[in-house]
XYZ file of C-alpha atoms in Angstrom:
563
model
C 237.637 179.549 98.586
C 236.350 181.742 95.727
C 233.251 183.916 96.368
C 230.871 181.904 94.154
C 231.412 178.457 95.790
C 231.258 180.165 99.183
C 227.891 181.703 98.319
C 226.581 178.384 97.056
C 227.703 176.600 100.211
C 226.075 179.294 102.361
C 222.881 178.853 100.385
C 222.986 175.065 100.767
C 223.483 175.353 104.534
C 220.354 177.520 104.730
C 218.397 174.652 103.138
C 219.502 171.989 105.640
C 217.325 170.824 108.566
C 217.330 173.091 111.606
C 217.134 172.490 115.330
C 213.512 173.681 115.263
C 212.606 170.832 112.908
C 213.845 168.233 115.383
C 212.313 170.054 118.350
C 208.897 169.904 116.666
C 209.130 166.109 116.586
C 209.100 165.944 120.397
C 205.911 167.962 120.946
C 203.355 165.213 120.365
C 205.212 162.073 119.219
C 202.264 159.767 119.922
C 200.027 161.507 117.375
C 202.826 161.636 114.816
C 203.622 157.954 115.258
C 199.966 156.984 114.828
C 199.648 159.244 111.793
C 202.782 157.736 110.276
C 201.464 154.219 110.848
C 198.175 155.152 109.192
C 199.927 156.655 106.177
C 202.173 153.591 105.866
C 199.150 151.288 105.684
C 197.633 153.479 102.947
C 200.956 153.991 101.137
C 201.895 150.318 100.931
C 199.524 149.239 98.134
C 200.078 152.536 96.335
C 203.826 152.067 96.387
C 203.480 148.534 95.085
C 200.974 149.507 92.418
C 202.879 152.524 91.146
C 206.071 150.504 91.026
C 204.406 147.898 88.853
C 202.736 150.561 86.676
C 206.052 152.284 86.032
C 207.474 149.101 84.567
C 210.215 148.589 87.173
C 208.240 146.285 89.464
C 206.828 146.388 92.988
C 210.325 146.422 94.488
C 211.030 149.773 92.835
C 207.874 151.267 94.313
C 208.737 150.088 97.819
C 212.318 151.303 97.533
C 211.060 154.728 96.492
C 208.555 154.918 99.329
C 211.161 153.968 101.934
C 214.258 155.817 100.731
C 212.701 158.884 99.106
C 209.998 159.060 101.761
C 212.548 159.251 104.590
C 214.941 161.691 102.920
C 212.217 164.045 101.655
C 210.698 164.070 105.139
C 214.051 164.904 106.717
C 215.297 167.495 104.233
C 212.009 168.843 102.839
C 210.371 172.153 103.612
C 207.045 170.885 104.967
C 206.284 169.274 108.299
C 203.339 167.407 106.815
C 204.487 166.267 103.388
C 204.706 162.569 102.541
C 206.671 161.580 99.433
C 206.962 158.497 97.283
C 205.908 157.143 93.894
C 202.774 158.786 92.467
C 200.305 158.169 89.677
C 201.139 161.406 87.870
C 204.828 160.496 87.832
C 204.045 156.983 86.611
C 202.328 158.436 83.546
C 205.520 160.307 82.689
C 207.766 157.303 83.354
C 205.993 154.694 81.203
C 207.214 156.083 77.843
C 210.721 156.555 79.283
C 210.837 152.872 80.263
C 209.619 151.888 76.806
C 212.307 153.946 75.071
C 215.314 153.737 77.410
C 214.632 150.739 79.644
C 214.827 150.520 83.464
C 218.358 151.939 83.524
C 217.143 155.008 81.670
C 214.444 155.630 84.288
C 216.976 155.404 87.118
C 219.302 157.799 85.287
C 216.429 160.205 84.660
C 215.643 160.154 88.380
C 219.257 160.935 89.213
C 219.361 163.865 86.763
C 216.025 165.127 88.037
C 217.454 165.159 91.564
C 220.358 167.338 90.408
C 217.970 169.720 88.647
C 215.756 170.002 91.733
C 218.775 170.818 93.901
C 219.752 173.526 91.409
C 216.235 174.982 91.528
C 216.401 175.076 95.319
C 219.773 176.851 95.335
C 218.435 179.364 92.780
C 215.395 180.064 95.022
C 212.923 178.965 92.357
C 210.424 177.774 94.948
C 209.303 181.315 95.716
C 207.542 181.544 92.363
C 204.969 179.086 93.649
C 203.393 181.952 95.598
C 202.177 183.372 92.299
C 199.836 180.431 91.748
C 196.321 181.843 92.340
C 194.112 180.359 95.052
C 191.427 179.208 92.547
C 194.073 177.125 90.733
C 195.102 175.465 94.020
C 191.486 174.840 95.035
C 190.638 173.502 91.588
C 193.702 171.268 91.653
C 192.703 169.928 95.076
C 189.151 169.220 93.934
C 190.360 167.534 90.749
C 192.917 165.395 92.565
C 190.298 164.375 95.138
C 188.051 163.212 92.296
C 190.934 161.338 90.640
C 191.889 159.622 93.909
C 188.297 158.578 94.550
C 187.739 157.291 91.009
C 191.012 155.350 91.058
C 189.640 153.283 93.947
C 186.472 152.214 92.137
C 187.880 148.935 90.704
C 189.158 147.740 94.100
C 186.032 149.008 95.858
C 183.863 147.018 93.449
C 186.110 143.963 93.645
C 186.905 143.837 89.933
C 190.214 143.671 88.101
C 191.354 147.145 87.082
C 190.458 147.523 83.372
C 192.960 148.735 80.805
C 192.891 152.413 79.899
C 194.723 155.705 80.227
C 191.743 157.794 81.358
C 190.562 157.411 84.929
C 187.008 158.110 83.766
C 187.157 155.344 81.185
C 188.684 152.887 83.660
C 185.963 153.725 86.175
C 183.211 153.235 83.601
C 184.582 149.862 82.505
C 184.915 148.782 86.143
C 181.262 149.646 86.773
C 180.220 147.704 83.660
C 182.173 144.670 84.862
C 180.615 144.952 88.319
C 177.117 145.069 86.823
C 177.840 141.850 84.930
C 179.236 140.110 88.027
C 178.524 141.986 91.280
C 180.956 141.578 94.191
C 179.007 142.875 97.169
C 181.657 141.699 99.646
C 184.313 144.082 98.326
C 181.805 146.910 97.964
C 180.556 146.395 101.511
C 184.081 146.428 102.931
C 185.038 149.586 101.029
C 181.874 151.470 101.983
C 182.113 150.231 105.559
C 185.691 151.421 105.985
C 184.869 154.793 104.389
C 181.786 155.212 106.590
C 183.693 154.362 109.786
C 186.380 156.894 108.924
C 184.015 159.717 107.964
C 181.576 159.241 110.834
C 184.300 158.441 113.356
C 186.196 161.623 112.492
C 183.108 163.633 113.454
C 182.575 161.695 116.650
C 186.155 161.306 117.947
C 188.622 163.251 115.739
C 191.633 162.130 117.816
C 191.018 158.395 117.253
C 192.813 156.868 114.204
C 189.688 155.297 112.733
C 191.490 154.408 109.515
C 193.608 151.851 111.386
C 190.577 150.587 113.312
C 188.576 150.195 110.114
C 191.373 148.433 108.183
C 192.118 146.037 111.045
C 188.398 145.259 111.437
C 187.984 144.665 107.700
C 191.042 142.399 107.596
C 189.852 140.419 110.622
C 186.380 140.022 109.110
C 187.819 138.819 105.807
C 189.960 136.214 107.584
C 187.401 135.022 110.155
C 184.500 134.662 107.719
C 186.635 133.532 104.776
C 185.207 136.183 102.491
C 186.073 135.071 98.978
C 185.277 138.437 97.417
C 187.823 140.315 99.552
C 190.981 140.014 97.464
C 194.099 140.685 99.599
C 197.185 142.669 98.666
C 199.082 139.454 97.958
C 202.726 138.465 98.242
C 205.169 141.267 98.941
C 208.851 141.532 98.019
C 211.251 141.320 100.959
C 214.320 143.456 101.365
C 215.851 146.399 99.507
C 218.688 146.056 96.993
C 222.166 147.308 97.860
C 222.901 150.849 96.582
C 224.563 150.855 93.182
C 225.389 153.085 90.225
C 225.658 150.213 87.752
C 222.695 151.575 85.793
C 224.460 154.846 84.927
C 225.667 155.218 81.332
C 227.469 158.503 80.767
C 226.975 158.297 77.000
C 223.190 158.400 77.441
C 223.078 161.510 79.649
C 222.536 163.881 76.738
C 219.511 162.051 75.364
C 218.000 161.681 78.851
C 218.238 165.364 79.753
C 214.884 166.296 78.182
C 212.965 163.525 80.031
C 214.785 164.537 83.225
C 213.579 168.124 82.786
C 209.996 166.881 82.490
C 210.351 164.684 85.575
C 211.961 167.499 87.594
C 209.226 169.941 86.538
C 206.503 167.493 87.565
C 208.232 166.707 90.874
C 208.605 170.399 91.677
C 205.075 171.288 90.660
C 203.345 168.382 92.366
C 205.407 168.734 95.544
C 204.874 172.482 95.913
C 201.171 172.237 95.133
C 200.812 169.376 97.574
C 202.598 171.369 100.272
C 200.331 174.343 99.595
C 197.252 172.148 99.863
C 198.578 170.606 103.086
C 199.052 174.081 104.575
C 195.446 174.864 103.713
C 194.169 171.684 105.379
C 195.515 172.661 108.787
C 196.418 175.718 110.844
C 199.789 176.929 112.052
C 201.758 175.217 109.289
C 203.625 176.902 106.447
C 206.120 175.189 104.177
C 209.399 176.548 102.822
C 209.205 176.058 99.026
C 212.960 176.170 98.428
C 213.641 173.627 101.162
C 210.895 171.445 99.712
C 212.651 171.467 96.342
C 215.921 170.670 98.099
C 214.371 167.730 99.930
C 212.858 166.347 96.737
C 216.242 166.750 95.052
C 218.027 164.757 97.766
C 215.299 162.087 97.648
C 215.555 161.693 93.886
C 219.332 161.514 94.021
C 219.205 158.621 96.481
C 216.187 156.616 95.321
C 217.734 155.428 92.009
C 220.726 154.034 93.890
C 218.328 151.529 95.499
C 216.443 150.831 92.288
C 213.661 153.313 93.070
C 211.672 155.327 90.535
C 211.593 159.161 90.588
C 209.610 160.430 93.559
C 207.501 163.413 94.397
C 205.244 164.494 97.213
C 202.036 162.473 97.179
C 198.941 164.501 97.889
C 196.860 161.439 98.766
C 199.324 160.284 101.422
C 199.890 163.860 102.582
C 196.146 164.297 103.011
C 195.938 161.083 105.041
C 198.851 162.324 107.129
C 197.169 165.659 107.870
C 193.779 164.125 108.569
C 195.380 161.575 110.884
C 196.651 164.370 113.130
C 200.305 164.707 112.083
C 202.055 167.781 113.412
C 205.715 167.274 112.481
C 207.922 165.460 110.014
C 208.191 162.579 112.481
C 204.978 161.221 110.949
C 206.471 161.017 107.441
C 209.651 159.483 108.839
C 207.537 156.930 110.701
C 205.701 156.128 107.481
C 209.017 155.327 105.778
C 210.269 153.331 108.780
C 207.070 151.261 108.961
C 207.301 150.473 105.261
C 210.901 149.385 105.774
C 209.854 147.098 108.618
C 207.074 145.678 106.450
C 209.557 144.991 103.665
C 211.871 143.099 105.979
C 209.599 141.540 108.600
C 205.833 141.821 108.289
C 205.160 141.166 104.636
C 203.064 137.989 105.210
C 200.786 139.754 107.701
C 200.196 142.890 105.641
C 199.646 140.828 102.497
C 196.278 139.750 103.962
C 194.779 143.265 104.029
C 191.864 143.420 101.563
C 192.385 145.818 98.669
C 188.767 146.919 99.111
C 189.542 148.113 102.649
C 192.394 150.249 101.371
C 190.120 151.600 98.646
C 187.704 152.650 101.378
C 190.491 154.514 103.187
C 191.335 156.494 100.055
C 187.703 157.196 99.199
C 187.199 158.683 102.663
C 190.437 160.639 102.282
C 189.269 162.047 98.944
C 185.978 163.149 100.485
C 187.752 164.844 103.387
C 190.149 166.640 101.054
C 187.313 168.727 99.649
C 186.587 171.792 101.767
C 183.016 172.624 100.777
C 183.065 175.988 102.541
C 186.228 177.120 100.765
C 184.845 176.016 97.398
C 181.574 177.891 97.942
C 183.438 181.035 98.962
C 185.718 180.827 95.926
C 182.853 180.264 93.503
C 180.875 183.171 94.959
C 183.897 185.491 94.967
C 184.049 186.480 91.288
C 183.037 184.904 88.022
C 186.696 184.719 86.992
C 187.656 182.785 90.132
C 184.793 180.354 89.557
C 185.828 179.781 85.925
C 189.478 179.149 86.871
C 188.541 176.780 89.705
C 186.151 174.675 87.615
C 188.445 174.620 84.585
C 191.456 173.503 86.652
C 189.433 170.791 88.389
C 188.026 169.441 85.118
C 191.443 169.531 83.419
C 192.986 167.656 86.365
C 190.315 165.001 86.073
C 190.267 164.694 82.280
C 193.876 165.494 81.356
C 196.812 165.444 83.798
C 198.243 167.436 86.676
C 200.876 169.503 84.859
C 198.624 170.411 81.944
C 195.763 171.229 84.311
C 197.880 173.648 86.328
C 199.275 175.226 83.157
C 195.740 175.714 81.816
C 194.608 177.154 85.136
C 197.541 179.563 85.262
C 197.062 180.686 81.651
C 193.332 181.299 82.086
C 193.843 183.003 85.456
C 196.559 185.184 83.947
C 194.401 186.118 80.953
C 191.440 187.017 83.172
C 193.690 189.012 85.506
C 195.161 190.932 82.573
C 191.680 191.642 81.322
C 190.641 192.940 84.735
C 193.712 195.165 84.940
C 193.356 196.369 81.358
C 189.804 197.656 81.843
C 191.079 199.903 84.632
C 193.022 201.963 82.093
C 191.181 204.886 80.528
C 191.686 208.197 78.806
C 189.601 211.249 79.728
C 189.364 214.594 78.004
C 189.785 217.258 80.643
C 190.701 220.440 78.706
C 191.743 222.015 82.011
C 194.615 221.341 84.396
C 193.587 219.193 87.333
C 196.882 217.676 88.443
C 197.453 217.518 92.205
C 199.633 220.215 93.806
C 202.654 217.924 93.596
C 202.487 218.228 89.806
C 201.579 221.897 89.492
C 200.188 224.759 91.548
C 197.167 226.959 90.975
C 199.477 229.924 90.577
C 200.743 228.394 87.359
C 197.239 228.031 85.892
C 196.884 229.093 82.284
C 193.346 229.133 80.837
C 192.682 226.502 78.174
C 191.622 227.279 74.615
C 188.933 225.831 72.367
C 191.735 224.854 69.975
C 193.527 222.815 72.677
C 192.378 219.363 73.773
C 193.810 217.967 76.991
C 193.689 214.232 77.673
C 194.620 212.482 80.909
C 195.687 208.815 80.700
C 195.008 206.802 83.877
C 196.092 203.299 84.849
C 198.274 200.717 83.094
C 199.278 201.297 79.484
C 200.354 197.849 78.314
C 199.658 195.220 75.692
C 196.317 194.102 77.118
C 194.564 197.391 76.393
C 196.881 200.134 75.159
C 195.342 200.471 71.696
C 191.826 200.464 73.160
C 192.737 203.230 75.591
C 194.341 205.450 72.943
C 191.668 204.819 70.311
C 189.877 208.025 71.286
C 192.863 210.069 70.133
C 192.358 208.933 66.547
C 188.918 210.588 66.591
C 190.124 214.022 67.726
C 188.986 216.785 65.373
C 188.623 220.572 65.393
C 191.704 221.277 67.512
C 195.244 222.318 66.703
C 197.028 221.067 69.832
C 196.611 217.918 71.959
C 198.175 217.728 75.419
C 198.727 214.233 76.815
C 198.989 214.154 80.596
C 200.794 210.934 81.544
C 201.526 211.411 85.262
C 198.849 208.870 86.236
C 200.085 206.060 84.001
C 200.929 203.347 86.526
C 202.823 200.957 84.270
C 203.915 200.867 80.669
C 205.362 198.185 78.416
C 206.755 198.289 74.878
C 203.286 197.743 73.366
C 201.860 200.665 75.308
C 204.783 202.902 74.387
C 204.470 201.896 70.724
C 200.726 202.603 70.743
C 201.461 206.045 72.197
C 204.052 206.714 69.503
C 201.619 205.690 66.758
C 198.934 207.988 68.189
C 201.384 210.911 68.273
C 202.517 210.286 64.706
C 198.930 209.939 63.478
C 197.938 213.270 65.009
C 201.078 214.925 63.663
C 200.272 213.750 60.117
C 196.880 215.453 60.483
C 198.534 218.718 61.443
C 197.767 218.473 65.161
C 200.672 219.248 67.461
C 201.070 216.810 70.359
C 202.587 217.813 73.692
C 203.189 215.507 76.668
C 203.687 216.229 80.339
C 204.203 214.302 83.559
C 206.126 211.357 82.089
C 207.426 209.268 84.965
C 211.160 208.522 85.074
C 210.429 204.781 85.238
C 208.693 204.945 81.847
C 211.300 206.973 79.975
C 213.459 204.013 79.025
C 210.484 202.111 77.586
C 209.356 205.154 75.608
C 212.873 205.765 74.314
C 213.308 202.119 73.234
C 210.458 202.349 70.680
C 211.172 205.906 69.537
C 208.228 207.523 71.357
C 210.472 210.104 73.030
C 211.920 210.970 69.639
C 208.391 211.566 68.338
C 207.857 213.976 71.259
C 211.220 215.741 70.861
C 211.048 219.327 72.163
C 207.377 218.750 73.025
C 207.759 217.151 76.444
C 207.154 219.173 79.591
C 207.440 218.553 83.285
C 204.058 219.961 84.352
C 200.632 220.610 82.895
C 200.800 224.437 83.084
C 204.104 224.434 81.218
C 202.607 222.294 78.460
C 199.481 224.485 78.326
C 201.562 227.670 78.102
C 203.548 226.133 75.244
C 200.295 225.202 73.504
C 199.006 228.796 73.764
C 202.303 230.070 72.421
C 201.942 227.692 69.460
C 198.455 229.007 68.698
C 199.706 232.595 68.679
C 202.530 232.136 66.212
C 203.912 229.871 63.541
C 207.075 227.864 63.751
C 208.318 225.317 66.276
C 206.936 224.990 69.778
C 209.014 226.236 72.708
C 211.463 223.598 73.861
C 210.359 221.396 76.715
C 211.952 221.544 80.120
C 212.093 217.787 80.723
C-alpha cells in the first residue's frame, strides 16, 4: 500500500467510534432513553414539516430523521448532538428542487456527504475553535428567537401563513388570530410550556415534556377540543435503498449547490455542537469526528429518499435539557421515530400541534442563558456589538450569513484592537534590554540624530498610522529605526516601512535600522525594504548609533552594517 492511502486510512480509523463511546452509553441508560423519547416526540412534526417544505414530501423528512439521525449519532463527534432535517437546510434546498427536481436534491445530498468526509479527513473541524464566543452566543440567542417565533402559528391555532421571513409569518399569524381567536390551541401551547418551565425548576430529573404532551393529547381527546388540530396522518414505512436517482451527467452542475449544502451542514453542526457543550458540563465534542458523522449520514440518507441532514439545534437543546448524557439518547430518538413510522403512526397522529409548539417554545426559552448574555454584554463594547449583530442577523437573515457577518465584524474589531497597540516613540537614546545591547557599548546620542522605537504589530490595520510620525521628522540628519519590538509584520507593514525610508532619503535624511527579527526579514525582502536599507542595517542599537555618529563626522557612505 502506498504511503498516501495508508495515511488516509489511518486518519479515517481515528474518526471511527471508540470503545469509550459505547461505554458511555451504559452509565445512565434510563435517562438517555427518556431523553431520546422526548426528542423523538419533538422531532416527529419537525421532520414531517421540513420534509414537506423541502418539496420531497413528509416521507423524505422521516427518512432523514431516522437514517441520518442514527448514523450521525453513531459516527459523530458529540455525545449530545441530534441530527435530521432542519429549517435552515430547507431554505437552501427549495431552489435546488425547483431547478433540478427531487433527484437533484438527493444527488446534492450524496455529494455533500463526500465533501464533509473530505473535510473531516483534512482536519477542517479544528477551525471552528476560531469562532469567537460572542458569535456563538449571538447565534444561540438568534436561533432561540427563530425557534420560538416559528411556533407562533401552531400555538395560536392558525394555518401557517405564506412568507420567507419568520417575522412576517409571525405577524400574519397574529393578525389571523386576532380576526378569529383560537383560545384552545393557545391554552394548550402555553400550558405545555408552563409545565415544562416550572417543572424543570421543581423536579429537573422528571421528563415534564412527555408528561405535558401526554396530558395535552388526553385532554384534546377526552373533551373533544375542536381547536386542537392534531398532527394528522403519517406515512408508514421507509423506501428500500436505491441509487436510481443518480445521474452522472448532472454531477458537474450540482457541485456548486453541493458545496453550499456541505458548508451549511458543517457550520450548523459545529455551531450546534459548540452550543450543546455550553449548555452542560463535562462534555466536549470532536469537530472532525462531527464532520465525519455528518458526512456518513448524508451519504446514506439519499439512498432512502432522505433530504440532506445536519445537526438540529432545537432537537439538540431538547436532548440536553432532557438529561441526555451519551449518544444513546440520539440513537433512541432515531429508533423511536422508526417505530412510529412502522407501528404507532395512528396514535402519534393525535398529538395536538399546539402541544408540540409549547414544547419548542419552552425549549427556546431554556436555550437562552441570561447570565452568560449579561456577562458577554458587560465584557467589552465590541463583544456586545458582535453578539447583538449576530443575533439580529440570525433572526432577520439566515444562519450562514449571520455567522459570516458576526465573524467579519468580530475580526474587524479584533484587528482594530490589535492595531491600536502598535506605536512609534522617539527615544533619542538607547534603551534596549541587555539581550540587545550592553551599557558598555553606549554611545551618546546627538541633536542631529533621531531615534525611533517601533512597538507592537506592524501590519495592514495600522502600519501607515504608526509610521506617519516619520514623515514629520525635521532638523535631523540621521534617523535610527529600532525594530526589535515589532511583534508581527505583513507585506503592508513592510511596504509602509520602505516608503518611509525612501521618503526620508529623498529629503536627505539617512535612515539606519537595527534589531530586525529573523522572522521579518523575508517579508521585508519581498517588498524591497531590505534593499532600501542596504548597508544601513545593524544588529544592535549601539552599532547603529556609532554608525550615525560616523556619518555626521564625514561625508560619503555610512559604514557597512553587520547584519
